[in-house]
Amino acid sequence: MAIHSKSYLQPEDYSNLADQFVPNSDKVLATSPYDSELGKNMARDARKVINGKLKIEDFHRVYSASLIKEFGDQYASGPTEPGRNSSTSAGTGPKWGMVIDLKKCVGCDTCTVSCKAENRTPPGMSYNVVLETIKGDYPNFSITNLPKPCMQCDNPPCVQVCPTRATYKMENGIVIIDNDRCIGCRYCMVACPYGSRSYDFGNSYEQEMVGYNDVTSPEYGIERGKRKKGAVPEETVRKCSFCYHRLQRGEEPACVETCIGDARYFGDMSDPNSVVSKLAASPRAFRLKEELGTKPRVVYLR
């Protein structure tokens, strides 16, 4: 059996593989109580904003009236709040980023399992997935693995469409969700070009795993207590946060710590001497869907 090198693959091939994981916007919004067409139109135009085809002022001018009508007092307009700065240049602290070496990834899915265990995600929800494609026929074929966390974009369209400002980019580079402000409209899910967001329908492993609901989930650093109906983060959107609660303790994200192939590197992208900065400058480095202008903080090595 021959499992060939992946070196012949181009960045667009990986982007096409990632496209297979992006959910259908109609299905995502089908059960949302809010205007589906508004969400899809905003997602489309938010991407125009980040790639420079539409001015942000025009975006707000087009949608402000519709957002006020649809969300009323829940709609958050006006200047950015302190601590919710979308600029990664502000502040003096680290600007977190991740580098994933695709030649080292063995497709073991340890990152998926450790992420799920760390974040206690419900059935059907994974912040970290490993996409796989097989080309060729036995015995000559190639396997391509693409680990995919949240891209933590510097120009995140998900932030642009959130009517309550529940999702925002912190100065450390991480795109975060305030579950206490999220109303579950799911507009951010259809705006994300990477399929990195999931809606918590309230499903549980309670019938399958003894004591599942007795273990608290540190959702973005906040202990939410027992999982139960009507409690956050149920009926809100959730996603990878680079294990922000672990970073606050001086630890690495769970997927980085447990990677069997040592394929993941994590650190301060603003430090030119850091390992991640040096790897990100490698000729092997690329980002998914760079043409969109999202500027992901997850960099791949091919």
PDB file of N, CA, C and O in Angstrom, residues 145-181:
ATOM      1  N   ASN A 145      -5.422  14.814   5.543  1.00  0.00           N
ATOM      2  CA  ASN A 145      -6.088  15.220   6.780  1.00  0.00           C
ATOM      3  C   ASN A 145      -6.037  16.736   6.922  1.00  0.00           C
ATOM      4  O   ASN A 145      -4.999  17.349   6.657  1.00  0.00           O
ATOM      5  N   LEU A 146      -7.133  17.324   7.336  1.00  0.00           N
ATOM      6  CA  LEU A 146      -7.169  18.768   7.565  1.00  0.00           C
ATOM      7  C   LEU A 146      -7.831  19.045   8.918  1.00  0.00           C
ATOM      8  O   LEU A 146      -9.056  19.084   9.025  1.00  0.00           O
ATOM      9  N   PRO A 147      -7.036  19.210   9.983  1.00  0.00           N
ATOM     10  CA  PRO A 147      -7.602  19.582  11.278  1.00  0.00           C
ATOM     11  C   PRO A 147      -8.177  20.995  11.193  1.00  0.00           C
ATOM     12  O   PRO A 147      -7.544  21.887  10.614  1.00  0.00           O
ATOM     13  N   LYS A 148      -9.351  21.217  11.773  1.00  0.00           N
ATOM     14  CA  LYS A 148      -9.982  22.522  11.602  1.00  0.00           C
ATOM     15  C   LYS A 148     -10.645  23.003  12.896  1.00  0.00           C
ATOM     16  O   LYS A 148     -11.765  22.636  13.200  1.00  0.00           O
ATOM     17  N   PRO A 149      -9.941  23.862  13.639  1.00  0.00           N
ATOM     18  CA  PRO A 149     -10.576  24.563  14.761  1.00  0.00           C
ATOM     19  C   PRO A 149     -11.209  25.851  14.232  1.00  0.00           C
ATOM     20  O   PRO A 149     -11.283  26.053  13.020  1.00  0.00           O
ATOM     21  N   CYS A 150     -11.652  26.725  15.106  1.00  0.00           N
ATOM     22  CA  CYS A 150     -12.063  28.067  14.678  1.00  0.00           C
ATOM     23  C   CYS A 150     -10.824  28.796  14.186  1.00  0.00           C
ATOM     24  O   CYS A 150      -9.745  28.690  14.769  1.00  0.00           O
ATOM     25  N   MET A 151     -10.965  29.559  13.107  1.00  0.00           N
ATOM     26  CA  MET A 151      -9.828  30.256  12.512  1.00  0.00           C
ATOM     27  C   MET A 151      -9.434  31.520  13.278  1.00  0.00           C
ATOM     28  O   MET A 151      -8.380  32.098  13.019  1.00  0.00           O
ATOM     29  N   GLN A 152     -10.267  31.995  14.212  1.00  0.00           N
ATOM     30  CA  GLN A 152      -9.979  33.201  15.001  1.00  0.00           C
ATOM     31  C   GLN A 152      -9.554  34.356  14.088  1.00  0.00           C
ATOM     32  O   GLN A 152      -8.509  34.991  14.281  1.00  0.00           O
ATOM     33  N   CYS A 153     -10.375  34.640  13.092  1.00  0.00           N
ATOM     34  CA  CYS A 153     -10.027  35.613  12.048  1.00  0.00           C
ATOM     35  C   CYS A 153      -9.766  37.013  12.611  1.00  0.00           C
ATOM     36  O   CYS A 153     -10.420  37.447  13.563  1.00  0.00           O
ATOM     37  N   ASP A 154      -8.827  37.713  11.990  1.00  0.00           N
ATOM     38  CA  ASP A 154      -8.609  39.114  12.336  1.00  0.00           C
ATOM     39  C   ASP A 154      -9.719  39.995  11.763  1.00  0.00           C
ATOM     40  O   ASP A 154      -9.986  41.079  12.285  1.00  0.00           O
ATOM     41  N   ASN A 155     -10.323  39.556  10.659  1.00  0.00           N
ATOM     42  CA  ASN A 155     -11.473  40.251  10.072  1.00  0.00           C
ATOM     43  C   ASN A 155     -12.656  39.285  10.045  1.00  0.00           C
ATOM     44  O   ASN A 155     -13.008  38.753   8.996  1.00  0.00           O
ATOM     45  N   PRO A 156     -13.272  39.051  11.191  1.00  0.00           N
ATOM     46  CA  PRO A 156     -14.295  38.010  11.269  1.00  0.00           C
ATOM     47  C   PRO A 156     -15.679  38.479  10.810  1.00  0.00           C
ATOM     48  O   PRO A 156     -16.257  39.393  11.413  1.00  0.00           O
ATOM     49  N   PRO A 157     -16.247  37.873   9.765  1.00  0.00           N
ATOM     50  CA  PRO A 157     -17.585  38.255   9.338  1.00  0.00           C
ATOM     51  C   PRO A 157     -18.652  37.901  10.370  1.00  0.00           C
ATOM     52  O   PRO A 157     -19.715  38.526  10.406  1.00  0.00           O
ATOM     53  N   CYS A 158     -18.376  36.917  11.224  1.00  0.00           N
ATOM     54  CA  CYS A 158     -19.338  36.534  12.260  1.00  0.00           C
ATOM     55  C   CYS A 158     -19.594  37.691  13.219  1.00  0.00           C
ATOM     56  O   CYS A 158     -20.721  37.893  13.683  1.00  0.00           O
ATOM     57  N   VAL A 159     -18.550  38.458  13.518  1.00  0.00           N
ATOM     58  CA  VAL A 159     -18.693  39.620  14.403  1.00  0.00           C
ATOM     59  C   VAL A 159     -19.552  40.690  13.746  1.00  0.00           C
ATOM     60  O   VAL A 159     -20.383  41.336  14.379  1.00  0.00           O
ATOM     61  N   GLN A 160     -19.353  40.854  12.445  1.00  0.00           N
ATOM     62  CA  GLN A 160     -20.043  41.893  11.699  1.00  0.00           C
ATOM     63  C   GLN A 160     -21.564  41.725  11.726  1.00  0.00           C
ATOM     64  O   GLN A 160     -22.311  42.700  11.751  1.00  0.00           O
ATOM     65  N   VAL A 161     -22.043  40.482  11.723  1.00  0.00           N
ATOM     66  CA  VAL A 161     -23.487  40.239  11.597  1.00  0.00           C
ATOM     67  C   VAL A 161     -24.200  40.067  12.931  1.00  0.00           C
ATOM     68  O   VAL A 161     -25.432  40.033  12.951  1.00  0.00           O
ATOM     69  N   CYS A 162     -23.487  39.949  14.032  1.00  0.00           N
ATOM     70  CA  CYS A 162     -24.129  39.686  15.321  1.00  0.00           C
ATOM     71  C   CYS A 162     -24.947  40.892  15.771  1.00  0.00           C
ATOM     72  O   CYS A 162     -24.396  41.965  16.037  1.00  0.00           O
ATOM     73  N   PRO A 163     -26.266  40.766  15.893  1.00  0.00           N
ATOM     74  CA  PRO A 163     -27.099  41.923  16.224  1.00  0.00           C
ATOM     75  C   PRO A 163     -26.979  42.377  17.679  1.00  0.00           C
ATOM     76  O   PRO A 163     -27.295  43.523  18.001  1.00  0.00           O
ATOM     77  N   THR A 164     -26.527  41.495  18.562  1.00  0.00           N
ATOM     78  CA  THR A 164     -26.445  41.840  19.984  1.00  0.00           C
ATOM     79  C   THR A 164     -25.016  42.084  20.450  1.00  0.00           C
ATOM     80  O   THR A 164     -24.794  42.323  21.621  1.00  0.00           O
ATOM     81  N   ARG A 165     -24.072  41.955  19.530  1.00  0.00           N
ATOM     82  CA  ARG A 165     -22.638  42.026  19.855  1.00  0.00           C
ATOM     83  C   ARG A 165     -22.230  40.961  20.867  1.00  0.00           C
ATOM     84  O   ARG A 165     -21.341  41.165  21.700  1.00  0.00           O
ATOM     85  N   ALA A 166     -22.891  39.824  20.794  1.00  0.00           N
ATOM     86  CA  ALA A 166     -22.522  38.713  21.675  1.00  0.00           C
ATOM     87  C   ALA A 166     -21.196  38.108  21.248  1.00  0.00           C
ATOM     88  O   ALA A 166     -20.460  37.556  22.065  1.00  0.00           O
ATOM     89  N   THR A 167     -20.890  38.199  19.968  1.00  0.00           N
ATOM     90  CA  THR A 167     -19.613  37.690  19.477  1.00  0.00           C
ATOM     91  C   THR A 167     -18.720  38.869  19.115  1.00  0.00           C
ATOM     92  O   THR A 167     -19.165  39.837  18.500  1.00  0.00           O
ATOM     93  N   TYR A 168     -17.488  38.801  19.546  1.00  0.00           N
ATOM     94  CA  TYR A 168     -16.568  39.919  19.339  1.00  0.00           C
ATOM     95  C   TYR A 168     -15.133  39.411  19.396  1.00  0.00           C
ATOM     96  O   TYR A 168     -14.871  38.282  19.833  1.00  0.00           O
ATOM     97  N   LYS A 169     -14.214  40.236  18.939  1.00  0.00           N
ATOM     98  CA  LYS A 169     -12.803  39.857  18.945  1.00  0.00           C
ATOM     99  C   LYS A 169     -12.079  40.564  20.074  1.00  0.00           C
ATOM    100  O   LYS A 169     -12.122  41.786  20.187  1.00  0.00           O
ATOM    101  N   MET A 170     -11.410  39.784  20.901  1.00  0.00           N
ATOM    102  CA  MET A 170     -10.647  40.356  22.002  1.00  0.00           C
ATOM    103  C   MET A 170      -9.291  40.847  21.519  1.00  0.00           C
ATOM    104  O   MET A 170      -8.837  40.501  20.434  1.00  0.00           O
ATOM    105  N   GLU A 171      -8.660  41.663  22.332  1.00  0.00           N
ATOM    106  CA  GLU A 171      -7.357  42.219  21.965  1.00  0.00           C
ATOM    107  C   GLU A 171      -6.279  41.149  21.855  1.00  0.00           C
ATOM    108  O   GLU A 171      -5.262  41.362  21.207  1.00  0.00           O
ATOM    109  N   ASN A 172      -6.508  39.976  22.457  1.00  0.00           N
ATOM    110  CA  ASN A 172      -5.516  38.910  22.364  1.00  0.00           C
ATOM    111  C   ASN A 172      -5.656  38.096  21.082  1.00  0.00           C
ATOM    112  O   ASN A 172      -4.938  37.118  20.888  1.00  0.00           O
ATOM    113  N   GLY A 173      -6.592  38.493  20.207  1.00  0.00           N
ATOM    114  CA  GLY A 173      -6.734  37.844  18.912  1.00  0.00           C
ATOM    115  C   GLY A 173      -7.816  36.789  18.844  1.00  0.00           C
ATOM    116  O   GLY A 173      -8.117  36.284  17.762  1.00  0.00           O
ATOM    117  N   ILE A 174      -8.401  36.428  19.971  1.00  0.00           N
ATOM    118  CA  ILE A 174      -9.413  35.371  20.001  1.00  0.00           C
ATOM    119  C   ILE A 174     -10.804  35.956  19.756  1.00  0.00           C
ATOM    120  O   ILE A 174     -11.176  36.968  20.352  1.00  0.00           O
ATOM    121  N   VAL A 175     -11.551  35.317  18.875  1.00  0.00           N
ATOM    122  CA  VAL A 175     -12.952  35.668  18.672  1.00  0.00           C
ATOM    123  C   VAL A 175     -13.764  34.882  19.686  1.00  0.00           C
ATOM    124  O   VAL A 175     -13.695  33.647  19.736  1.00  0.00           O
ATOM    125  N   ILE A 176     -14.521  35.582  20.495  1.00  0.00           N
ATOM    126  CA  ILE A 176     -15.199  34.974  21.637  1.00  0.00           C
ATOM    127  C   ILE A 176     -16.706  35.176  21.518  1.00  0.00           C
ATOM    128  O   ILE A 176     -17.172  36.018  20.752  1.00  0.00           O
ATOM    129  N   ILE A 177     -17.467  34.403  22.273  1.00  0.00           N
ATOM    130  CA  ILE A 177     -18.922  34.552  22.328  1.00  0.00           C
ATOM    131  C   ILE A 177     -19.339  34.784  23.774  1.00  0.00           C
ATOM    132  O   ILE A 177     -18.978  34.010  24.662  1.00  0.00           O
ATOM    133  N   ASP A 178     -20.089  35.848  24.013  1.00  0.00           N
ATOM    134  CA  ASP A 178     -20.697  36.098  25.315  1.00  0.00           C
ATOM    135  C   ASP A 178     -22.039  35.372  25.322  1.00  0.00           C
ATOM    136  O   ASP A 178     -23.021  35.858  24.770  1.00  0.00           O
ATOM    137  N   ASN A 179     -22.067  34.192  25.928  1.00  0.00           N
ATOM    138  CA  ASN A 179     -23.278  33.388  25.901  1.00  0.00           C
ATOM    139  C   ASN A 179     -24.454  34.038  26.615  1.00  0.00           C
ATOM    140  O   ASN A 179     -25.614  33.702  26.361  1.00  0.00           O
ATOM    141  N   ASP A 180     -24.174  34.971  27.520  1.00  0.00           N
ATOM    142  CA  ASP A 180     -25.261  35.661  28.220  1.00  0.00           C
ATOM    143  C   ASP A 180     -25.934  36.692  27.326  1.00  0.00           C
ATOM    144  O   ASP A 180     -27.034  37.159  27.631  1.00  0.00           O
ATOM    145  N   ARG A 181     -25.267  37.055  26.222  1.00  0.00           N
ATOM    146  CA  ARG A 181     -25.855  38.025  25.294  1.00  0.00           C
ATOM    147  C   ARG A 181     -26.359  37.367  24.011  1.00  0.00           C
ATOM    148  O   ARG A 181     -27.156  37.944  23.276  1.00  0.00           O
TER     149      ARG A 181
END
